[in-house]
Amino acid sequence: MDDKLTSPTTIKKIIQHFGFRFSRSLGQNFLIDENILNKIVEAAELKKDDVVLEVGPGLGTMTRKLASRAAKVVGVEIDKSLIPILTYTLKTCNNVEIINDDFLKLSLNNLIDTSFKGRNIKVLANLPYYITNPIILKLLENHESIELMVFLVQKEVAERITAGPGSRDYGVLSVIVQFFCEARLVSAVPRTVFMPKPKIDSAILKLIPYKKILYDVGKESFFKVVKASFAYRRKTIYNSLKKSQGQNLSPQKIKEILQTAGIDETRRAEHLSIKEFARLAKAFEGCLL
Ligand code: SAM
């Protein structure tokens, strides 16, 4: 199997041979551009002894490239009908393990312990669009075991994740991801590099988890405060917190908490930095619904 798997002719031959049918509901848009593939892999700064998790290997296009640059690659693919294809396209790669499972259902801790012997991993994926956020949030739960993540995602999602305060894209997703990671938008990617071609453009997103969380606050209370603050986006931070925490805390108490955190009650959530959310969460600790 010497042909490049990004070649549409090769892909057509393979899918015909195996009688494979694309599943739109599984977000199957396969990459057909070698330059974009190289950009994604280069963004991961792979070293020979790195171990890599790939979510949704598809036909094995990225998997083969990763296998040639890293010590081990584990691909988790939900679609049973892709397994014989992967066995074929990856037959010369002896450092690849394919797991036929739903990434959202498997235990990531278990996978890291068994397939990666507890080592820190890099994660790469051309993510299925319908579950981009749950996959990223699941990976963040294991941020301590992850060195770096590089994803191909919808452009709009990459913009939301990398947005800063004051931007209209800045919201719960930006704050939660940036609580754990430095987030960078590497490059825009046109819809023409996929087969079949999706209706939207994409982008390469790089997430580098901090070795140690930068803020001295529990993540549970942090998440609660961020969600409550953005629950009524058009309202001031005070009104938003009052509406979402009103049954629990008196208006006076909410005002006091905002004062303790040094946050002007007339500001809006979309203008608060992550550091300010962390201060607010700290001031709220123990008294949130
Ligand atoms: N990596 C391939 C590429 O770049 O050409 C395929 C990317 S395609 C956008 C997404 C892949 O994720 C598909 O192969 C799809 O079957 C798989 N997938 C979808 N949902 C999944 C899930 N819950 N767990 C694991 N894989 C999933």
PDB file of N, CA and C in Angstrom, residues 70-145:
ATOM      1  N   ALA A  70       6.354   8.521  15.417  1.00  0.00           N
ATOM      2  CA  ALA A  70       6.240   8.361  16.877  1.00  0.00           C
ATOM      3  C   ALA A  70       6.510   6.918  17.282  1.00  0.00           C
ATOM      4  N   ALA A  71       6.634   6.685  18.596  1.00  0.00           N
ATOM      5  CA  ALA A  71       6.929   5.334  19.072  1.00  0.00           C
ATOM      6  C   ALA A  71       5.703   4.435  18.999  1.00  0.00           C
ATOM      7  N   LYS A  72       4.541   5.007  19.296  1.00  0.00           N
ATOM      8  CA  LYS A  72       3.316   4.203  19.275  1.00  0.00           C
ATOM      9  C   LYS A  72       2.107   5.089  18.963  1.00  0.00           C
ATOM     10  N   VAL A  73       1.171   4.517  18.211  1.00  0.00           N
ATOM     11  CA  VAL A  73      -0.081   5.235  17.925  1.00  0.00           C
ATOM     12  C   VAL A  73      -1.255   4.318  18.265  1.00  0.00           C
ATOM     13  N   VAL A  74      -2.200   4.867  19.021  1.00  0.00           N
ATOM     14  CA  VAL A  74      -3.431   4.123  19.293  1.00  0.00           C
ATOM     15  C   VAL A  74      -4.586   4.899  18.655  1.00  0.00           C
ATOM     16  N   GLY A  75      -5.332   4.232  17.790  1.00  0.00           N
ATOM     17  CA  GLY A  75      -6.465   4.877  17.127  1.00  0.00           C
ATOM     18  C   GLY A  75      -7.767   4.293  17.660  1.00  0.00           C
ATOM     19  N   VAL A  76      -8.693   5.176  18.057  1.00  0.00           N
ATOM     20  CA  VAL A  76      -9.998   4.702  18.532  1.00  0.00           C
ATOM     21  C   VAL A  76     -11.036   5.048  17.464  1.00  0.00           C
ATOM     22  N   GLU A  77     -11.578   4.024  16.835  1.00  0.00           N
ATOM     23  CA  GLU A  77     -12.527   4.226  15.741  1.00  0.00           C
ATOM     24  C   GLU A  77     -13.848   3.542  16.064  1.00  0.00           C
ATOM     25  N   ILE A  78     -14.934   4.301  15.967  1.00  0.00           N
ATOM     26  CA  ILE A  78     -16.250   3.754  16.328  1.00  0.00           C
ATOM     27  C   ILE A  78     -16.827   2.854  15.236  1.00  0.00           C
ATOM     28  N   ASP A  79     -16.481   3.128  13.977  1.00  0.00           N
ATOM     29  CA  ASP A  79     -17.149   2.464  12.859  1.00  0.00           C
ATOM     30  C   ASP A  79     -16.515   1.104  12.547  1.00  0.00           C
ATOM     31  N   LYS A  80     -17.287   0.050  12.840  1.00  0.00           N
ATOM     32  CA  LYS A  80     -16.807  -1.325  12.639  1.00  0.00           C
ATOM     33  C   LYS A  80     -16.398  -1.575  11.192  1.00  0.00           C
ATOM     34  N   SER A  81     -17.106  -0.945  10.262  1.00  0.00           N
ATOM     35  CA  SER A  81     -16.816  -1.223   8.849  1.00  0.00           C
ATOM     36  C   SER A  81     -15.483  -0.613   8.395  1.00  0.00           C
ATOM     37  N   LEU A  82     -14.877   0.231   9.245  1.00  0.00           N
ATOM     38  CA  LEU A  82     -13.556   0.776   8.880  1.00  0.00           C
ATOM     39  C   LEU A  82     -12.413  -0.123   9.378  1.00  0.00           C
ATOM     40  N   ILE A  83     -12.722  -1.070  10.241  1.00  0.00           N
ATOM     41  CA  ILE A  83     -11.649  -1.877  10.849  1.00  0.00           C
ATOM     42  C   ILE A  83     -10.901  -2.731   9.801  1.00  0.00           C
ATOM     43  N   PRO A  84     -11.604  -3.434   8.900  1.00  0.00           N
ATOM     44  CA  PRO A  84     -10.849  -4.179   7.876  1.00  0.00           C
ATOM     45  C   PRO A  84     -10.020  -3.251   6.973  1.00  0.00           C
ATOM     46  N   ILE A  85     -10.537  -2.059   6.731  1.00  0.00           N
ATOM     47  CA  ILE A  85      -9.776  -1.098   5.901  1.00  0.00           C
ATOM     48  C   ILE A  85      -8.512  -0.672   6.644  1.00  0.00           C
ATOM     49  N   LEU A  86      -8.656  -0.386   7.933  1.00  0.00           N
ATOM     50  CA  LEU A  86      -7.488   0.030   8.725  1.00  0.00           C
ATOM     51  C   LEU A  86      -6.459  -1.102   8.811  1.00  0.00           C
ATOM     52  N   THR A  87      -6.952  -2.331   8.917  1.00  0.00           N
ATOM     53  CA  THR A  87      -6.032  -3.469   8.977  1.00  0.00           C
ATOM     54  C   THR A  87      -5.218  -3.517   7.674  1.00  0.00           C
ATOM     55  N   TYR A  88      -5.878  -3.193   6.575  1.00  0.00           N
ATOM     56  CA  TYR A  88      -5.207  -3.193   5.274  1.00  0.00           C
ATOM     57  C   TYR A  88      -4.245  -1.999   5.124  1.00  0.00           C
ATOM     58  N   THR A  89      -4.736  -0.789   5.406  1.00  0.00           N
ATOM     59  CA  THR A  89      -3.891   0.397   5.153  1.00  0.00           C
ATOM     60  C   THR A  89      -2.727   0.500   6.153  1.00  0.00           C
ATOM     61  N   LEU A  90      -2.873  -0.144   7.314  1.00  0.00           N
ATOM     62  CA  LEU A  90      -1.826  -0.010   8.342  1.00  0.00           C
ATOM     63  C   LEU A  90      -1.014  -1.299   8.501  1.00  0.00           C
ATOM     64  N   LYS A  91      -1.113  -2.191   7.508  1.00  0.00           N
ATOM     65  CA  LYS A  91      -0.496  -3.517   7.728  1.00  0.00           C
ATOM     66  C   LYS A  91       1.026  -3.469   7.872  1.00  0.00           C
ATOM     67  N   THR A  92       1.663  -2.413   7.358  1.00  0.00           N
ATOM     68  CA  THR A  92       3.122  -2.354   7.516  1.00  0.00           C
ATOM     69  C   THR A  92       3.539  -1.568   8.771  1.00  0.00           C
ATOM     70  N   CYS A  93       2.573  -1.078   9.518  1.00  0.00           N
ATOM     71  CA  CYS A  93       2.913  -0.294  10.724  1.00  0.00           C
ATOM     72  C   CYS A  93       2.805  -1.193  11.947  1.00  0.00           C
ATOM     73  N   ASN A  94       3.937  -1.551  12.531  1.00  0.00           N
ATOM     74  CA  ASN A  94       3.861  -2.474  13.663  1.00  0.00           C
ATOM     75  C   ASN A  94       3.759  -1.772  15.017  1.00  0.00           C
ATOM     76  N   ASN A  95       3.644  -0.444  14.969  1.00  0.00           N
ATOM     77  CA  ASN A  95       3.520   0.301  16.233  1.00  0.00           C
ATOM     78  C   ASN A  95       2.140   0.947  16.375  1.00  0.00           C
ATOM     79  N   VAL A  96       1.141   0.368  15.668  1.00  0.00           N
ATOM     80  CA  VAL A  96      -0.209   0.936  15.734  1.00  0.00           C
ATOM     81  C   VAL A  96      -1.175  -0.064  16.368  1.00  0.00           C
ATOM     82  N   GLU A  97      -2.010   0.454  17.265  1.00  0.00           N
ATOM     83  CA  GLU A  97      -3.077  -0.380  17.842  1.00  0.00           C
ATOM     84  C   GLU A  97      -4.412   0.297  17.523  1.00  0.00           C
ATOM     85  N   ILE A  98      -5.325  -0.461  16.944  1.00  0.00           N
ATOM     86  CA  ILE A  98      -6.644   0.102  16.643  1.00  0.00           C
ATOM     87  C   ILE A  98      -7.675  -0.472  17.613  1.00  0.00           C
ATOM     88  N   ILE A  99      -8.436   0.421  18.220  1.00  0.00           N
ATOM     89  CA  ILE A  99      -9.484  -0.015  19.141  1.00  0.00           C
ATOM     90  C   ILE A  99     -10.832   0.371  18.536  1.00  0.00           C
ATOM     91  N   ASN A 100     -11.691  -0.630  18.367  1.00  0.00           N
ATOM     92  CA  ASN A 100     -13.019  -0.358  17.803  1.00  0.00           C
ATOM     93  C   ASN A 100     -13.981  -0.021  18.950  1.00  0.00           C
ATOM     94  N   ASP A 101     -14.132   1.285  19.209  1.00  0.00           N
ATOM     95  CA  ASP A 101     -14.970   1.694  20.338  1.00  0.00           C
ATOM     96  C   ASP A 101     -15.442   3.137  20.134  1.00  0.00           C
ATOM     97  N   ASP A 102     -16.423   3.501  20.931  1.00  0.00           N
ATOM     98  CA  ASP A 102     -16.903   4.880  20.945  1.00  0.00           C
ATOM     99  C   ASP A 102     -16.000   5.638  21.920  1.00  0.00           C
ATOM    100  N   PHE A 103     -15.279   6.627  21.414  1.00  0.00           N
ATOM    101  CA  PHE A 103     -14.340   7.340  22.274  1.00  0.00           C
ATOM    102  C   PHE A 103     -15.033   7.946  23.495  1.00  0.00           C
ATOM    103  N   LEU A 104     -16.284   8.369  23.323  1.00  0.00           N
ATOM    104  CA  LEU A 104     -16.982   9.019  24.442  1.00  0.00           C
ATOM    105  C   LEU A 104     -17.368   8.030  25.534  1.00  0.00           C
ATOM    106  N   LYS A 105     -17.380   6.738  25.185  1.00  0.00           N
ATOM    107  CA  LYS A 105     -17.815   5.750  26.186  1.00  0.00           C
ATOM    108  C   LYS A 105     -16.650   5.057  26.872  1.00  0.00           C
ATOM    109  N   LEU A 106     -15.472   5.049  26.240  1.00  0.00           N
ATOM    110  CA  LEU A 106     -14.385   4.277  26.864  1.00  0.00           C
ATOM    111  C   LEU A 106     -13.757   5.033  28.027  1.00  0.00           C
ATOM    112  N   SER A 107     -13.066   4.287  28.890  1.00  0.00           N
ATOM    113  CA  SER A 107     -12.380   4.928  30.005  1.00  0.00           C
ATOM    114  C   SER A 107     -10.994   5.358  29.532  1.00  0.00           C
ATOM    115  N   LEU A 108     -10.783   6.669  29.518  1.00  0.00           N
ATOM    116  CA  LEU A 108      -9.504   7.199  29.040  1.00  0.00           C
ATOM    117  C   LEU A 108      -8.370   6.830  30.003  1.00  0.00           C
ATOM    118  N   ASN A 109      -8.694   6.813  31.294  1.00  0.00           N
ATOM    119  CA  ASN A 109      -7.704   6.418  32.292  1.00  0.00           C
ATOM    120  C   ASN A 109      -7.196   5.013  32.027  1.00  0.00           C
ATOM    121  N   ASN A 110      -8.159   4.135  31.751  1.00  0.00           N
ATOM    122  CA  ASN A 110      -7.818   2.745  31.455  1.00  0.00           C
ATOM    123  C   ASN A 110      -6.955   2.612  30.223  1.00  0.00           C
ATOM    124  N   LEU A 111      -7.347   3.346  29.185  1.00  0.00           N
ATOM    125  CA  LEU A 111      -6.618   3.322  27.919  1.00  0.00           C
ATOM    126  C   LEU A 111      -5.169   3.790  28.122  1.00  0.00           C
ATOM    127  N   ILE A 112      -5.020   4.864  28.897  1.00  0.00           N
ATOM    128  CA  ILE A 112      -3.673   5.394  29.145  1.00  0.00           C
ATOM    129  C   ILE A 112      -2.844   4.369  29.920  1.00  0.00           C
ATOM    130  N   ASP A 113      -3.478   3.730  30.910  1.00  0.00           N
ATOM    131  CA  ASP A 113      -2.757   2.739  31.718  1.00  0.00           C
ATOM    132  C   ASP A 113      -2.375   1.512  30.904  1.00  0.00           C
ATOM    133  N   THR A 114      -3.300   1.018  30.090  1.00  0.00           N
ATOM    134  CA  THR A 114      -3.031  -0.244  29.403  1.00  0.00           C
ATOM    135  C   THR A 114      -2.265  -0.032  28.097  1.00  0.00           C
ATOM    136  N   SER A 115      -2.807   0.782  27.195  1.00  0.00           N
ATOM    137  CA  SER A 115      -2.179   0.913  25.875  1.00  0.00           C
ATOM    138  C   SER A 115      -0.949   1.806  25.899  1.00  0.00           C
ATOM    139  N   PHE A 116      -0.867   2.744  26.845  1.00  0.00           N
ATOM    140  CA  PHE A 116       0.276   3.661  26.867  1.00  0.00           C
ATOM    141  C   PHE A 116       1.148   3.476  28.111  1.00  0.00           C
ATOM    142  N   LYS A 117       0.875   2.437  28.879  1.00  0.00           N
ATOM    143  CA  LYS A 117       1.645   2.133  30.092  1.00  0.00           C
ATOM    144  C   LYS A 117       1.799   3.350  31.009  1.00  0.00           C
ATOM    145  N   GLY A 118       0.737   4.156  31.076  1.00  0.00           N
ATOM    146  CA  GLY A 118       0.733   5.300  31.986  1.00  0.00           C
ATOM    147  C   GLY A 118       1.552   6.497  31.526  1.00  0.00           C
ATOM    148  N   ARG A 119       2.078   6.444  30.316  1.00  0.00           N
ATOM    149  CA  ARG A 119       2.906   7.574  29.842  1.00  0.00           C
ATOM    150  C   ARG A 119       2.040   8.758  29.414  1.00  0.00           C
ATOM    151  N   ASN A 120       2.646   9.952  29.409  1.00  0.00           N
ATOM    152  CA  ASN A 120       1.930  11.118  28.902  1.00  0.00           C
ATOM    153  C   ASN A 120       1.792  11.011  27.391  1.00  0.00           C
ATOM    154  N   ILE A 121       0.634  11.440  26.898  1.00  0.00           N
ATOM    155  CA  ILE A 121       0.351  11.234  25.471  1.00  0.00           C
ATOM    156  C   ILE A 121       0.192  12.562  24.714  1.00  0.00           C
ATOM    157  N   LYS A 122       0.300  12.462  23.389  1.00  0.00           N
ATOM    158  CA  LYS A 122      -0.128  13.563  22.522  1.00  0.00           C
ATOM    159  C   LYS A 122      -1.393  13.076  21.833  1.00  0.00           C
ATOM    160  N   VAL A 123      -2.328  13.979  21.585  1.00  0.00           N
ATOM    161  CA  VAL A 123      -3.592  13.575  20.967  1.00  0.00           C
ATOM    162  C   VAL A 123      -3.779  14.335  19.661  1.00  0.00           C
ATOM    163  N   LEU A 124      -4.043  13.599  18.597  1.00  0.00           N
ATOM    164  CA  LEU A 124      -4.308  14.251  17.318  1.00  0.00           C
ATOM    165  C   LEU A 124      -5.618  13.722  16.752  1.00  0.00           C
ATOM    166  N   ALA A 125      -6.332  14.570  16.030  1.00  0.00           N
ATOM    167  CA  ALA A 125      -7.580  14.094  15.423  1.00  0.00           C
ATOM    168  C   ALA A 125      -8.136  15.092  14.432  1.00  0.00           C
ATOM    169  N   ASN A 126      -8.702  14.525  13.376  1.00  0.00           N
ATOM    170  CA  ASN A 126      -9.605  15.275  12.510  1.00  0.00           C
ATOM    171  C   ASN A 126     -10.963  14.933  13.109  1.00  0.00           C
ATOM    172  N   LEU A 127     -11.442  15.808  13.985  1.00  0.00           N
ATOM    173  CA  LEU A 127     -12.577  15.435  14.844  1.00  0.00           C
ATOM    174  C   LEU A 127     -13.905  15.344  14.108  1.00  0.00           C
ATOM    175  N   PRO A 128     -14.710  14.326  14.467  1.00  0.00           N
ATOM    176  CA  PRO A 128     -16.067  14.275  13.911  1.00  0.00           C
ATOM    177  C   PRO A 128     -16.845  15.476  14.459  1.00  0.00           C
ATOM    178  N   TYR A 129     -17.413  16.288  13.550  1.00  0.00           N
ATOM    179  CA  TYR A 129     -17.990  17.571  13.952  1.00  0.00           C
ATOM    180  C   TYR A 129     -19.114  17.447  14.972  1.00  0.00           C
ATOM    181  N   TYR A 130     -19.869  16.340  14.908  1.00  0.00           N
ATOM    182  CA  TYR A 130     -21.064  16.279  15.747  1.00  0.00           C
ATOM    183  C   TYR A 130     -20.756  16.104  17.228  1.00  0.00           C
ATOM    184  N   ILE A 131     -19.511  15.738  17.546  1.00  0.00           N
ATOM    185  CA  ILE A 131     -19.166  15.567  18.972  1.00  0.00           C
ATOM    186  C   ILE A 131     -17.825  16.224  19.335  1.00  0.00           C
ATOM    187  N   THR A 132     -17.488  17.297  18.621  1.00  0.00           N
ATOM    188  CA  THR A 132     -16.223  17.996  18.906  1.00  0.00           C
ATOM    189  C   THR A 132     -16.109  18.406  20.382  1.00  0.00           C
ATOM    190  N   ASN A 133     -17.129  19.115  20.871  1.00  0.00           N
ATOM    191  CA  ASN A 133     -17.019  19.631  22.246  1.00  0.00           C
ATOM    192  C   ASN A 133     -16.938  18.521  23.296  1.00  0.00           C
ATOM    193  N   PRO A 134     -17.843  17.510  23.242  1.00  0.00           N
ATOM    194  CA  PRO A 134     -17.715  16.437  24.253  1.00  0.00           C
ATOM    195  C   PRO A 134     -16.361  15.732  24.203  1.00  0.00           C
ATOM    196  N   ILE A 135     -15.780  15.563  23.006  1.00  0.00           N
ATOM    197  CA  ILE A 135     -14.473  14.890  22.937  1.00  0.00           C
ATOM    198  C   ILE A 135     -13.408  15.756  23.611  1.00  0.00           C
ATOM    199  N   ILE A 136     -13.411  17.053  23.301  1.00  0.00           N
ATOM    200  CA  ILE A 136     -12.401  17.941  23.900  1.00  0.00           C
ATOM    201  C   ILE A 136     -12.592  17.996  25.425  1.00  0.00           C
ATOM    202  N   LEU A 137     -13.840  18.086  25.874  1.00  0.00           N
ATOM    203  CA  LEU A 137     -14.083  18.165  27.326  1.00  0.00           C
ATOM    204  C   LEU A 137     -13.658  16.875  28.024  1.00  0.00           C
ATOM    205  N   LYS A 138     -13.885  15.741  27.343  1.00  0.00           N
ATOM    206  CA  LYS A 138     -13.461  14.459  27.937  1.00  0.00           C
ATOM    207  C   LYS A 138     -11.929  14.421  28.054  1.00  0.00           C
ATOM    208  N   LEU A 139     -11.241  14.882  27.031  1.00  0.00           N
ATOM    209  CA  LEU A 139      -9.775  14.882  27.084  1.00  0.00           C
ATOM    210  C   LEU A 139      -9.274  15.814  28.193  1.00  0.00           C
ATOM    211  N   LEU A 140      -9.961  16.948  28.383  1.00  0.00           N
ATOM    212  CA  LEU A 140      -9.522  17.898  29.413  1.00  0.00           C
ATOM    213  C   LEU A 140      -9.623  17.312  30.818  1.00  0.00           C
ATOM    214  N   GLU A 141     -10.549  16.366  31.001  1.00  0.00           N
ATOM    215  CA  GLU A 141     -10.637  15.709  32.311  1.00  0.00           C
ATOM    216  C   GLU A 141      -9.342  14.968  32.637  1.00  0.00           C
ATOM    217  N   ASN A 142      -8.609  14.601  31.574  1.00  0.00           N
ATOM    218  CA  ASN A 142      -7.335  13.896  31.783  1.00  0.00           C
ATOM    219  C   ASN A 142      -6.138  14.781  31.410  1.00  0.00           C
ATOM    220  N   HIS A 143      -6.311  16.102  31.600  1.00  0.00           N
ATOM    221  CA  HIS A 143      -5.287  17.036  31.120  1.00  0.00           C
ATOM    222  C   HIS A 143      -3.892  16.740  31.661  1.00  0.00           C
ATOM    223  N   GLU A 144      -3.828  16.152  32.871  1.00  0.00           N
ATOM    224  CA  GLU A 144      -2.501  15.890  33.469  1.00  0.00           C
ATOM    225  C   GLU A 144      -1.712  14.866  32.677  1.00  0.00           C
ATOM    226  N   SER A 145      -2.416  14.007  31.911  1.00  0.00           N
ATOM    227  CA  SER A 145      -1.718  12.955  31.156  1.00  0.00           C
ATOM    228  C   SER A 145      -1.469  13.366  29.704  1.00  0.00           C
TER     229      SER A 145
END
